[in-house]
Short mmCIF file of C-alpha atoms in Angstrom, two decimals:
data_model
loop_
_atom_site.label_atom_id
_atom_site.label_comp_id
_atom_site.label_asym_id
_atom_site.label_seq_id
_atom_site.Cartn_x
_atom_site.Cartn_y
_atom_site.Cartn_z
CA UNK A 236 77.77 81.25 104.14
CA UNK A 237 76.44 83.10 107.12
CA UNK A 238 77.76 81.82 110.67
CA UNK A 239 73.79 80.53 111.75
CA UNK A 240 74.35 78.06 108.49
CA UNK A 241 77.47 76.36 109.01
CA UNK A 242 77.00 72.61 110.47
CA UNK A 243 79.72 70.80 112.10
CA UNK A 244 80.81 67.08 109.83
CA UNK A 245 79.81 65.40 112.28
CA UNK A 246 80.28 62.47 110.07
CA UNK A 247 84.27 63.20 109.16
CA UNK A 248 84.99 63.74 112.82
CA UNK A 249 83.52 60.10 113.77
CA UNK A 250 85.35 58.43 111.18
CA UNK A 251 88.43 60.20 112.10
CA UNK A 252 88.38 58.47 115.48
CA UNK A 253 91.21 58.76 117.58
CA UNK A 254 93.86 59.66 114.71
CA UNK A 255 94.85 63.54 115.38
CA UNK A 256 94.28 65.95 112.51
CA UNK A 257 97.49 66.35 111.98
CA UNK A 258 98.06 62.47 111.38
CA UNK A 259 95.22 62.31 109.14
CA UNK A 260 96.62 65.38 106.86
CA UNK A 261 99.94 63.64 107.03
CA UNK A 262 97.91 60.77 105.71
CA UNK A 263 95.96 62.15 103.20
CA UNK A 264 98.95 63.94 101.81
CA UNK A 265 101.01 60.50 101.24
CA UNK A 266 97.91 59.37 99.43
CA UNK A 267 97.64 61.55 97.30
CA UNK A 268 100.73 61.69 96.18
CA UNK A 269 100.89 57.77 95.56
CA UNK A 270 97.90 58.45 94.06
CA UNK A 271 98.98 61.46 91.68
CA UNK A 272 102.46 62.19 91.94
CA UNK A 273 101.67 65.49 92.83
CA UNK A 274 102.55 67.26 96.62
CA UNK A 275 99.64 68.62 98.31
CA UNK A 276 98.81 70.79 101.15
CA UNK A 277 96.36 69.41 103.54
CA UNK A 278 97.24 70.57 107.18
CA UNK A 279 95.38 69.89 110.46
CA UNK A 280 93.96 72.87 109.96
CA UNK A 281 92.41 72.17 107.05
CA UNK A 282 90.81 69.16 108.65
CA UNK A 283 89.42 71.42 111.61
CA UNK A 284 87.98 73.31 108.68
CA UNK A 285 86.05 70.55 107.17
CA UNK A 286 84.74 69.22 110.57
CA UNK A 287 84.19 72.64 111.63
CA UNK A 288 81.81 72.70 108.39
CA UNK A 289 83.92 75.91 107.44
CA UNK A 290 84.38 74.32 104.04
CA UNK A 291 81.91 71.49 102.79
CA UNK A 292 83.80 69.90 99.50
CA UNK A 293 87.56 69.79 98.90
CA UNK A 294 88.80 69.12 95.57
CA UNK A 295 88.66 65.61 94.25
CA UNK A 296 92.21 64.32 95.16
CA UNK A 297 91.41 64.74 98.85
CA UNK A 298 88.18 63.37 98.98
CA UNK A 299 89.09 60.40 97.35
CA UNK A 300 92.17 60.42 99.36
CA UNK A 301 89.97 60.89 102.59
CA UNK A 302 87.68 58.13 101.78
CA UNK A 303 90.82 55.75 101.24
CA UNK A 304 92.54 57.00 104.28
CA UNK A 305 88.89 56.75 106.42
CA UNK A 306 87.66 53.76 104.73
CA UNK A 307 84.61 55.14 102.96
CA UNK A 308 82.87 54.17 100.12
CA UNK A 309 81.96 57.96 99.01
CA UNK A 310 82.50 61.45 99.49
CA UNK A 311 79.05 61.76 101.47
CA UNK A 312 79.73 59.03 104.07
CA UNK A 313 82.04 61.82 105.33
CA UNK A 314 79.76 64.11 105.44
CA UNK A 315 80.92 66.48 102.34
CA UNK A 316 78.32 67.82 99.97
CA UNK A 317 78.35 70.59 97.84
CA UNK A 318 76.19 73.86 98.29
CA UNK A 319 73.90 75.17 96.38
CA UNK A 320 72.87 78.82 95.34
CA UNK A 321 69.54 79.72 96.51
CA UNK A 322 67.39 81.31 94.58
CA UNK A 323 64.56 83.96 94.99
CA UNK A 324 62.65 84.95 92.77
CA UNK A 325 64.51 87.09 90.20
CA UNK A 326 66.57 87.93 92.96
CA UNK A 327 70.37 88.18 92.07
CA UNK A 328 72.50 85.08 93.30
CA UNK A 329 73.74 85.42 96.98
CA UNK A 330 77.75 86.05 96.77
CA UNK A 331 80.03 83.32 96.93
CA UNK A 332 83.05 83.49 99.07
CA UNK A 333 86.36 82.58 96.59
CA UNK A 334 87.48 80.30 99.18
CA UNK A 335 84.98 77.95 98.24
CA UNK A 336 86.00 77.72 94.23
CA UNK A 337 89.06 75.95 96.20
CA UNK A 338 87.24 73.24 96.75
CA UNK A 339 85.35 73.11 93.76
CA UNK A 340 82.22 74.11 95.82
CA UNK A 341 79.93 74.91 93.11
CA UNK A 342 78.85 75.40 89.53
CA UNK A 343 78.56 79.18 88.90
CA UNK A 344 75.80 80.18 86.36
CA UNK A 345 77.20 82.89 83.48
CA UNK A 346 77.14 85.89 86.14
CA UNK A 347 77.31 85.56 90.01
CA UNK A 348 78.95 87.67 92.44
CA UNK A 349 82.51 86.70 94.15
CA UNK A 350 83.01 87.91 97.87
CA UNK A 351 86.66 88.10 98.76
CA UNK A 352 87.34 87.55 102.85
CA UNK A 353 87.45 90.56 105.86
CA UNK A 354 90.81 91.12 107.88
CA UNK A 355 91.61 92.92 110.56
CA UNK A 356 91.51 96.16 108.86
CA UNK A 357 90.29 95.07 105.48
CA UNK A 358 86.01 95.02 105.12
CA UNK A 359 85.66 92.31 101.99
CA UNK A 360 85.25 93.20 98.48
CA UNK A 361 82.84 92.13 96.20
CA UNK A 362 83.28 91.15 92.57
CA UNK A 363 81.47 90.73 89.84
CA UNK A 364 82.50 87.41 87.92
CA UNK A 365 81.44 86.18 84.71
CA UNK A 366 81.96 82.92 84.05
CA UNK A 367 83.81 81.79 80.93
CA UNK A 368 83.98 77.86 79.75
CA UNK A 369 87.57 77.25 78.45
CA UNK A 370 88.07 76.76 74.33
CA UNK A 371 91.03 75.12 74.24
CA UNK A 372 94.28 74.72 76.50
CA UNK A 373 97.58 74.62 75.93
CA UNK A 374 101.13 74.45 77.68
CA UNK A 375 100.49 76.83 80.42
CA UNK A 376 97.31 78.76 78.81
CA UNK A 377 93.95 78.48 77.62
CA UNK A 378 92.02 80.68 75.12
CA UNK A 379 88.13 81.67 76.30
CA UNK A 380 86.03 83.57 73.84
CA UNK A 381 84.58 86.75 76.08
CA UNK A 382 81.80 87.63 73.33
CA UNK A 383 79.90 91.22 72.97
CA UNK A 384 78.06 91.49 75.76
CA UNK A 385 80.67 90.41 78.33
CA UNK A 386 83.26 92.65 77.21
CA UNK A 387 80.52 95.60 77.57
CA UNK A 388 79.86 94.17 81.08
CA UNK A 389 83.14 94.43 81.97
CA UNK A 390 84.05 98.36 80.60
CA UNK A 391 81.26 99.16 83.50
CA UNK A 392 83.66 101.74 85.85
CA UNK A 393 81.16 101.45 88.86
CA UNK A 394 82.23 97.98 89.83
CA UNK A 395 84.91 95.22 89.99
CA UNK A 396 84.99 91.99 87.55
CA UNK A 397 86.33 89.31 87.27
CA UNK A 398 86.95 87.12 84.37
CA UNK A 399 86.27 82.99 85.79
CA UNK A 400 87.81 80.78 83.70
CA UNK A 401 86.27 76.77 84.26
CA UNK A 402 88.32 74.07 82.53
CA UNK A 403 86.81 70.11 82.07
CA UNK A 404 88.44 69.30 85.13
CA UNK A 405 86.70 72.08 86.95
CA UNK A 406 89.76 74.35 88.37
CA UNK A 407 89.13 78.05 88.20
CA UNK A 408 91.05 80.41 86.63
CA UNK A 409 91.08 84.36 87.12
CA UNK A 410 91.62 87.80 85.44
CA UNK A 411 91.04 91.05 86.37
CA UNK A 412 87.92 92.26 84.26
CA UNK A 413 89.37 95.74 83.06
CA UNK A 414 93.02 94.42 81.78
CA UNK A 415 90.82 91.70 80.81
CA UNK A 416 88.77 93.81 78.22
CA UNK A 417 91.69 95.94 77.50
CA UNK A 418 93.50 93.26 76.23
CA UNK A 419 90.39 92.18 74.14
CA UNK A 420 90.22 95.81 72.87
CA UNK A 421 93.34 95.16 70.92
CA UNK A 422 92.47 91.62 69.40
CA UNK A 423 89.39 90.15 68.71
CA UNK A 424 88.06 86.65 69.37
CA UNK A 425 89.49 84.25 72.01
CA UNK A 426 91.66 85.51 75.09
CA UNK A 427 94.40 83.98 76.29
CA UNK A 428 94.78 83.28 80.34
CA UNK A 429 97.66 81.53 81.89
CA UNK A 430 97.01 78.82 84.13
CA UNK A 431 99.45 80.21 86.35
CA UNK A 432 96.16 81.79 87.75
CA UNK A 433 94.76 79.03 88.93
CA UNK A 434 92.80 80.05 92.32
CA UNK A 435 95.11 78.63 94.67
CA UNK A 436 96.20 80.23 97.69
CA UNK A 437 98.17 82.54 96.13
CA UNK A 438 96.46 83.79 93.69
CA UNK A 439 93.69 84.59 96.67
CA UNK A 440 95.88 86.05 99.10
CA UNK A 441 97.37 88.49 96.33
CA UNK A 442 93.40 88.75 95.19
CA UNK A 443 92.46 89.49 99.03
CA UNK A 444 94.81 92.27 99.27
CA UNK A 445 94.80 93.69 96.07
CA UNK A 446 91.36 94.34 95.96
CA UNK A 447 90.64 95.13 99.37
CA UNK A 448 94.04 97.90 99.74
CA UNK A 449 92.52 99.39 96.20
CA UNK A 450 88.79 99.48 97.30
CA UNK A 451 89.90 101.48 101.02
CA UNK A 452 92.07 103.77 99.34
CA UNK A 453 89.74 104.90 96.80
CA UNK A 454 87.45 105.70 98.96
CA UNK A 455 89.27 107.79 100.88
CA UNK A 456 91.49 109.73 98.03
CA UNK A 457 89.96 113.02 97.87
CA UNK A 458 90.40 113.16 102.23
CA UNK A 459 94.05 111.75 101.74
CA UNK A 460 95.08 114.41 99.24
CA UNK A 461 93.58 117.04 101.49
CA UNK A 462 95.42 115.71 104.67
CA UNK A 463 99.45 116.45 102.97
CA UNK A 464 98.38 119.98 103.05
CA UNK A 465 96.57 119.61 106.74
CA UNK A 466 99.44 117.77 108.28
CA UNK A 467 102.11 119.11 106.93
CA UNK A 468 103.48 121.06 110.05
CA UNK A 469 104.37 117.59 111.63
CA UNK A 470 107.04 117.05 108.91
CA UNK A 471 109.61 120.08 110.64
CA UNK A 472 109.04 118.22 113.90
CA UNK A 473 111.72 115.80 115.09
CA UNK A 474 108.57 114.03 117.11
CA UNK A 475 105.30 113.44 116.84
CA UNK A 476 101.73 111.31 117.70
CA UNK A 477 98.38 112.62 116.13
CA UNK A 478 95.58 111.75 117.18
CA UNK A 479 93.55 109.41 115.63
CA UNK A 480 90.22 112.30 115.38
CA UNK A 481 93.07 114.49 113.39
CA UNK A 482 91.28 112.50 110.54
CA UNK A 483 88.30 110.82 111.69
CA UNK A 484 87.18 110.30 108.36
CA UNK A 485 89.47 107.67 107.40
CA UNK A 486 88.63 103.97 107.08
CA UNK A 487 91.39 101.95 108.93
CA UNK A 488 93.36 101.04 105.57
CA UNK A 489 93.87 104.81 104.99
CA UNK A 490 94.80 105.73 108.15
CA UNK A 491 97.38 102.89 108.26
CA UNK A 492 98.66 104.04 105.06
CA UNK A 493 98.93 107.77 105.92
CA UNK A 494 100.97 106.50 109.17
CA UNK A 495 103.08 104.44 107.48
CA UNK A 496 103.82 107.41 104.37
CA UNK A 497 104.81 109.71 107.23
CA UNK A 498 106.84 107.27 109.39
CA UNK A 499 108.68 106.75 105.70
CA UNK A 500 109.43 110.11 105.02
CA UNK A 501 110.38 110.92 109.03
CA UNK A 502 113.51 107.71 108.58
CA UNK A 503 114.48 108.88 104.96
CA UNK A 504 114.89 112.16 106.38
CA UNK A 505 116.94 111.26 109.11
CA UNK A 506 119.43 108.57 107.42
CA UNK A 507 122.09 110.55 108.23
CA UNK A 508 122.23 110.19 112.07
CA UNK A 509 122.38 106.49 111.23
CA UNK A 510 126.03 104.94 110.63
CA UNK A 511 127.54 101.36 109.62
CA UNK A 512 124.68 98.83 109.18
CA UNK A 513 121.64 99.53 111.58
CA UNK A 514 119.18 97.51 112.24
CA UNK A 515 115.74 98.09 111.73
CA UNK A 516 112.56 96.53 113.42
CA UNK A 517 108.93 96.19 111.79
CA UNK A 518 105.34 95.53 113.41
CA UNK A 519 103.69 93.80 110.53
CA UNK A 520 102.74 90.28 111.73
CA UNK A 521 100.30 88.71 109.53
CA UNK A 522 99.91 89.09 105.71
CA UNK A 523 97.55 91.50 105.88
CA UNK A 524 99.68 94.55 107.52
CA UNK A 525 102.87 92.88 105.24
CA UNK A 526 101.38 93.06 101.78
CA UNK A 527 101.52 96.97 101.97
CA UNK A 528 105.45 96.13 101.39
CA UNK A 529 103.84 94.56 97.56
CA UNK A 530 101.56 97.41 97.30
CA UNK A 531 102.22 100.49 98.74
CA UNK A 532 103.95 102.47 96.44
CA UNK A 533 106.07 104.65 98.67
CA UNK A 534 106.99 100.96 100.59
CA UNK A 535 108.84 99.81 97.65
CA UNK A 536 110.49 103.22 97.19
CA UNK A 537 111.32 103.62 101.03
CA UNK A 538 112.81 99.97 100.96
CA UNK A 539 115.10 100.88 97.35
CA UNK A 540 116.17 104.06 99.06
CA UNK A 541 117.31 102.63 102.04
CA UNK A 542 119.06 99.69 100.99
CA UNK A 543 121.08 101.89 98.77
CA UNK A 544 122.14 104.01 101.33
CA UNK A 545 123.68 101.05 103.69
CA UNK A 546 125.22 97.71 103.19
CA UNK A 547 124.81 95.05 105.09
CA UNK A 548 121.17 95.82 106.63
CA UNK A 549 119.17 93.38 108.64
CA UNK A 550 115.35 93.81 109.41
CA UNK A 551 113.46 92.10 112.35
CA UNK A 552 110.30 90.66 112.35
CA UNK A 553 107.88 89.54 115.33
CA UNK A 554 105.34 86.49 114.44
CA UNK A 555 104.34 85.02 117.32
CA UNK A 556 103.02 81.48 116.87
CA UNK A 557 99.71 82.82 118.02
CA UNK A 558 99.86 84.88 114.93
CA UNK A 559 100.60 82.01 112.83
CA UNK A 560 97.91 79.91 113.72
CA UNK A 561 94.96 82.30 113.79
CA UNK A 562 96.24 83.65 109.65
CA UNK A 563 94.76 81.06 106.63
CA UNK A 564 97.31 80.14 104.56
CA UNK A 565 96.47 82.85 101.82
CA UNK A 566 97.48 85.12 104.41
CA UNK A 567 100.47 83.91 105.30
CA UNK A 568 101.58 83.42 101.79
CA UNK A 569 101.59 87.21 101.70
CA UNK A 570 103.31 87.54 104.59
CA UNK A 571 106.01 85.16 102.63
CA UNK A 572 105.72 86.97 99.89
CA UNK A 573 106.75 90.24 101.68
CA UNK A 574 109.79 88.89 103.37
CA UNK A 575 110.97 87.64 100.08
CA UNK A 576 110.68 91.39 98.93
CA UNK A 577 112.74 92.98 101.92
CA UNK A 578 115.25 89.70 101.07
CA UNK A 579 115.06 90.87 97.37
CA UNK A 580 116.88 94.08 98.46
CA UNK A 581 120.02 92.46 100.16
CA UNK A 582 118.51 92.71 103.48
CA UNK A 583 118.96 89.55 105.91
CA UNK A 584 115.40 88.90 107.74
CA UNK A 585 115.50 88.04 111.12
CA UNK A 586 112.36 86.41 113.14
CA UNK A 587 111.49 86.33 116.65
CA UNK A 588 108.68 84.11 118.09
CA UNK A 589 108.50 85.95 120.97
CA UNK A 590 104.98 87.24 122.16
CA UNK A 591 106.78 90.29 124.31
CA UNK A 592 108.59 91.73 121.57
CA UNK A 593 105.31 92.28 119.70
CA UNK A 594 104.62 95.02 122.07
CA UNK A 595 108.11 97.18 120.78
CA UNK A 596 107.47 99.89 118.69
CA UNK A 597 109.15 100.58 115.17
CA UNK A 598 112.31 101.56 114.87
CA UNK A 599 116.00 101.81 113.36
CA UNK A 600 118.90 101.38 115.41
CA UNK A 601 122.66 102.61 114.97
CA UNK A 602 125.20 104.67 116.74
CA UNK A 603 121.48 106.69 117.30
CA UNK A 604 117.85 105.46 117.41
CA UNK A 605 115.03 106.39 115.62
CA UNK A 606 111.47 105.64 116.21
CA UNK A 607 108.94 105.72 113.61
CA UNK A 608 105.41 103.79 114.10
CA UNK A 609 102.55 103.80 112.08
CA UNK A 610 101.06 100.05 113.63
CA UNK A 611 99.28 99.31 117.13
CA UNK A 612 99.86 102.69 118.60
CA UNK A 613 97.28 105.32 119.72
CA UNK A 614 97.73 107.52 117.05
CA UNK A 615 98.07 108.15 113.51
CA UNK A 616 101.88 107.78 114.17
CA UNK A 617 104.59 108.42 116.47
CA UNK A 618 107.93 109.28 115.23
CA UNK A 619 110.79 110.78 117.10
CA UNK A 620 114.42 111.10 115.87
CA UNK A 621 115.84 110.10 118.82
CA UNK A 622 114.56 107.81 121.69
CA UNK A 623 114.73 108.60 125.92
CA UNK A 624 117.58 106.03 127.29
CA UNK A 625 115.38 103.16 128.38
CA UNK A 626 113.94 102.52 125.24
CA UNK A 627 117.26 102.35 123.33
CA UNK A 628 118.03 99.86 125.75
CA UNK A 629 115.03 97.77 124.89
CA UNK A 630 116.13 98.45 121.18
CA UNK A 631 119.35 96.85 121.86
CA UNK A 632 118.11 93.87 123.87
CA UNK A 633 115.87 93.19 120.41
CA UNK A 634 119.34 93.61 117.99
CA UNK A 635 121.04 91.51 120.25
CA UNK A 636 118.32 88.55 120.99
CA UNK A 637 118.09 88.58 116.95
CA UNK A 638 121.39 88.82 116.41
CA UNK A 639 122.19 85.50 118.20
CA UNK A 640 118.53 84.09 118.18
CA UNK A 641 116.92 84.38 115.24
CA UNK A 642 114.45 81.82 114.44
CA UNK A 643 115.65 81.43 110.52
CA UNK A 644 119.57 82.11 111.16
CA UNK A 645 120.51 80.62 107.83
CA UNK A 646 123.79 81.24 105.85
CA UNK A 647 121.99 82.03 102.44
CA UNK A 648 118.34 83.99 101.25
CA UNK A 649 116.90 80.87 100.09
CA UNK A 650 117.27 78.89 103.17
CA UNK A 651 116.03 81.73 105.29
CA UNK A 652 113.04 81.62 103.13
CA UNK A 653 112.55 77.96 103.28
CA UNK A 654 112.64 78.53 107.08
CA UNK A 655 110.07 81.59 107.14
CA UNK A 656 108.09 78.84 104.59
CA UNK A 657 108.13 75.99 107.51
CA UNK A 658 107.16 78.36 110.32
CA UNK A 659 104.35 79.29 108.94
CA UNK A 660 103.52 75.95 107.51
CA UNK A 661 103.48 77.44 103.79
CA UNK A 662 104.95 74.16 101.83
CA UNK A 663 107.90 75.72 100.00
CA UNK A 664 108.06 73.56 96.70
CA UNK A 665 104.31 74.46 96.00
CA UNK A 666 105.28 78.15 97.14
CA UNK A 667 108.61 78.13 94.91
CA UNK A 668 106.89 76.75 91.75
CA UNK A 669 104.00 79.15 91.77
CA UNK A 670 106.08 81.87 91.59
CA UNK A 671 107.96 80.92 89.30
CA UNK A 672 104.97 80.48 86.88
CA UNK A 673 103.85 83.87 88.30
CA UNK A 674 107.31 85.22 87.31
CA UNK A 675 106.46 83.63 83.96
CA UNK A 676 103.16 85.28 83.55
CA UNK A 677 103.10 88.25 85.26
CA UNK A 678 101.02 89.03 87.93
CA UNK A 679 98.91 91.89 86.36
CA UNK A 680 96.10 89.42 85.42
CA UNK A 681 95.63 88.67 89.25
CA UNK A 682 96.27 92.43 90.92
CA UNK A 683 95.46 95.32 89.05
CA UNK A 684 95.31 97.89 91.15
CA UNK A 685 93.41 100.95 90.53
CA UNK A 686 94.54 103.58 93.15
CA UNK A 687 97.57 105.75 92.30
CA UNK A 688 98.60 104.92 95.94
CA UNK A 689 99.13 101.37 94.64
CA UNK A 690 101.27 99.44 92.19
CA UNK A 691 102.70 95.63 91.67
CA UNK A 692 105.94 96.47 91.36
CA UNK A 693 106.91 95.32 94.79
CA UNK A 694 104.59 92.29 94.59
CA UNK A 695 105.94 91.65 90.92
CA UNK A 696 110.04 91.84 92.37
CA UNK A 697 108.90 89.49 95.46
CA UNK A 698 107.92 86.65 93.12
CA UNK A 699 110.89 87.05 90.39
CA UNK A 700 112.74 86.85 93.19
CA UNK A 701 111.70 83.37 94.74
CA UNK A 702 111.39 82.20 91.21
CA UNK A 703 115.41 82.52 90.35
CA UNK A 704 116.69 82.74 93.99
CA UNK A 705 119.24 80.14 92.69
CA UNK A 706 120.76 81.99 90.08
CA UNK A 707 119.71 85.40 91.45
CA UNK A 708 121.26 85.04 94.99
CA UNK A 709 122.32 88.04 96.67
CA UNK A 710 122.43 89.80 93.77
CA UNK A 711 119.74 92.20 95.16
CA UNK A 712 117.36 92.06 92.32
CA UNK A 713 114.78 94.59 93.41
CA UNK A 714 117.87 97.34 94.07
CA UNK A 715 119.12 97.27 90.33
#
């Protein structure tokens, strides 16, 4: 919905009244659970949301939880109601953003077009999504029949799709069109899809950046390919800082990825000026710089190298609490699912709230530092295998603040993740039990990533992980 559309609920803030939106979630949370047995997720945020008129009809359980909480006979004394599509003519149905299938927002038609949200660097995909009534269900599946004319729909290689799933209680479920069909191609009649891709915030954040990664790097493969050749001379250099019109081609996904390949390549080529267990220190804040740790393919490889090479590593992150509150919670679920993937290696996160250390560049520190940053610089990069005396003393003030400081300090993985989970106000059971039904099903149905730049076997080793953390602890999974 465009910005000029959105009306504040008036009516929800009214009956609110003088409880804080953080009471009321609270509120609505305990009802719902009395009501259901099941935990939910409501957050002030959410609330700001709804009066904000960001989002016009949650699912069932909370409005009927609101009106309990509020007093309200129905859903539209609170001013929810659900939007409609409009139509023109013959022309095609405007897009409709996923985060609104959260909230059960509206009844899709047998085609419609799925918009998946901007970032900082991302621009928004667009899918195509054809909608699919569920057959029948079963313990942790459901079978939907994709007929002729949808699976030819869906071999189309000049756009995305989307497979919707709708069950009787109206929850979505998703698959990526092409595994989709090429899983029809080998058996006829009804598909199978697991509920554990239910559109939650998970499966949207992994959606989000999935498509959105795939989509930037695509378009820019032929320039990326040409630019190993074109930059190679900076790889014999022991520092360097491109400028940014080196390439000024590239969208800002590529150009983040190129950065971060080289700033790779410059610390794996200089591991051994590093001794005992250094410490390294990342930029990635929110979910949407983190998920190239699921994605990227060299990340994954960078991160196996490494932690075979020492013991004993830590890694420091900077989230501010700034950060935190201006990310939606599909974001920071990827940011949580990142940090479970540097965990997964046998490295200890550490977490600073601090808004000044956000300004420090990358780097590793030992008995020698090196710097290598591909985010919030001026250029492409800036690498140096070595680093002038008064930064290695800022390098040390960050080990040592961490060292004693850090805002998770816990003894094992799992509680450092169930403190990364409360900072960022991620609810850990939900987050623990979706991926381990993720773990179960595989998370190929959700991202299926196109671009040979890509792959899901970082995101794929991040959710194992979390699944059997308690029989899997400290046994480095993703290293074996």
């Amino acid at each position: 919905m465009a910005d000029h559309e959105r009306r504040p609920n008036e009516l929800l803030k009214r009956a609110r009244g003088e409880l804080s939106q953080a009471t009321l979630a609270d509120r609505v949370n305990l009802a719902i659970y009395r009501a259901t047995g099941r935990e939910s997720a409501v957050t002030s945020k959410s609330i700001s949301d709804w009066e904000r008129g960001w989002y016009t009809w949650p699912s069932a359980d909370v409005r009927h939880a609101l009106c309990q909480v509020l007093g309200a006979t129905s859903s539209a004394q609170l001013g929810f109601y659900k939007r409609r599509i409009i139509r023109s003519g013959q022309v095609q149905k405007a897009a409709i953003s996923v985060l609104e299938l959260l909230g059960d927002a509206t009844a899709l038609g047998e085609t419609t077009t799925i918009s998946l949200p901007t970032g900082r660097a991302y621009t928004g995909v667009e899918l195509a999504a054809h909608r699919c009534e569920v057959a029948e269900t079963g313990s942790g599946w459901m079978l939907v029949d994709p007929g002729k004319d949808l699976a030819t729909a869906l071999r189309r290689p000049d756009r995305r799709s989307m497979v919707l799933a709708v069950d009787r209680d109206h929850r979505y479920y998703v698959s990526d069109g092409r595994r989709f069909v090429d899983r029809s191609g080998r058996r006829t009649g009804p598909q199978p899809i697991s509920s554990a891709t239910v559109i939650d915030d998970m499966t949207i954040g992994i959606m989000w950046a999935t498509n959105n990664a795939d989509t930037a790097l695509l378009a820019d493969d032929a320039v990326l390919a040409g630019s190993q050749t074109r930059l190679a001379h900076y790889e014999a250099r022991s520092t360097s800082e491109p400028a940014m019109h080196e390439l000024p081609m590239l969208n800002a996904v590529s150009g983040q990825w190129l950065g971060s390949r080289f700033c790779a390549r410059h610390i794996t080529r200089h591991l051994g000026r590093l001794s005992g267990a250094p410490f390294f220190w990342t930029r990635e804040r929110r979910g949407e710089e983190a998920a190239s740790w699921l994605l990227w393919s060299h990340k994954f490889e960078y991160l196996r190298r490494t932690s075979r090479w020492f013991t004993g590593m830590r890694r420091g992150f900077c989230i501010p609490e700034d950060d935190v509150a201006a990310s939606p919670r599909y974001e920071r679920v990827m940011l949580l699912l990142a940090i479970a993937l540097v965990e997964a290696f046998g490295i200890t996160v550490e977490l600073s709230p601090e808004p000044e250390h956000r300004a420090v560049e990358g780097f590793v520190l030992g008995e020698e530092a090196l710097v290598a940053n591909w985010l919030g610089g001026n250029g492409l990069w800036y690498v140096h295998a070595g680093a002038p005396p008064s930064r290695r003393s800022t390098y040390r003030d960050v080990d040592a603040y961490l060292a004693a400081d850090s805002l998770i300090a816990q003894p094992t993985s799992a509680r450092r993740l169930e403190a990364v989970a409360g900072y960022l106000n991620v609810p850990w059971p939900w987050f623990r039990k979706r991926c381990e039904e993720l773990a179960a099903a595989g998370v190929e149905d959700i991202a299926h990533p196109r671009s040979r730049l890509l792959s899901t076997r970082g995101l794929s080793a991040a959710v194992r992980y979390v699944a059997y953390i308690d029989t899997l602890e400290g046994a480095d999974l993703a290293r074996r």
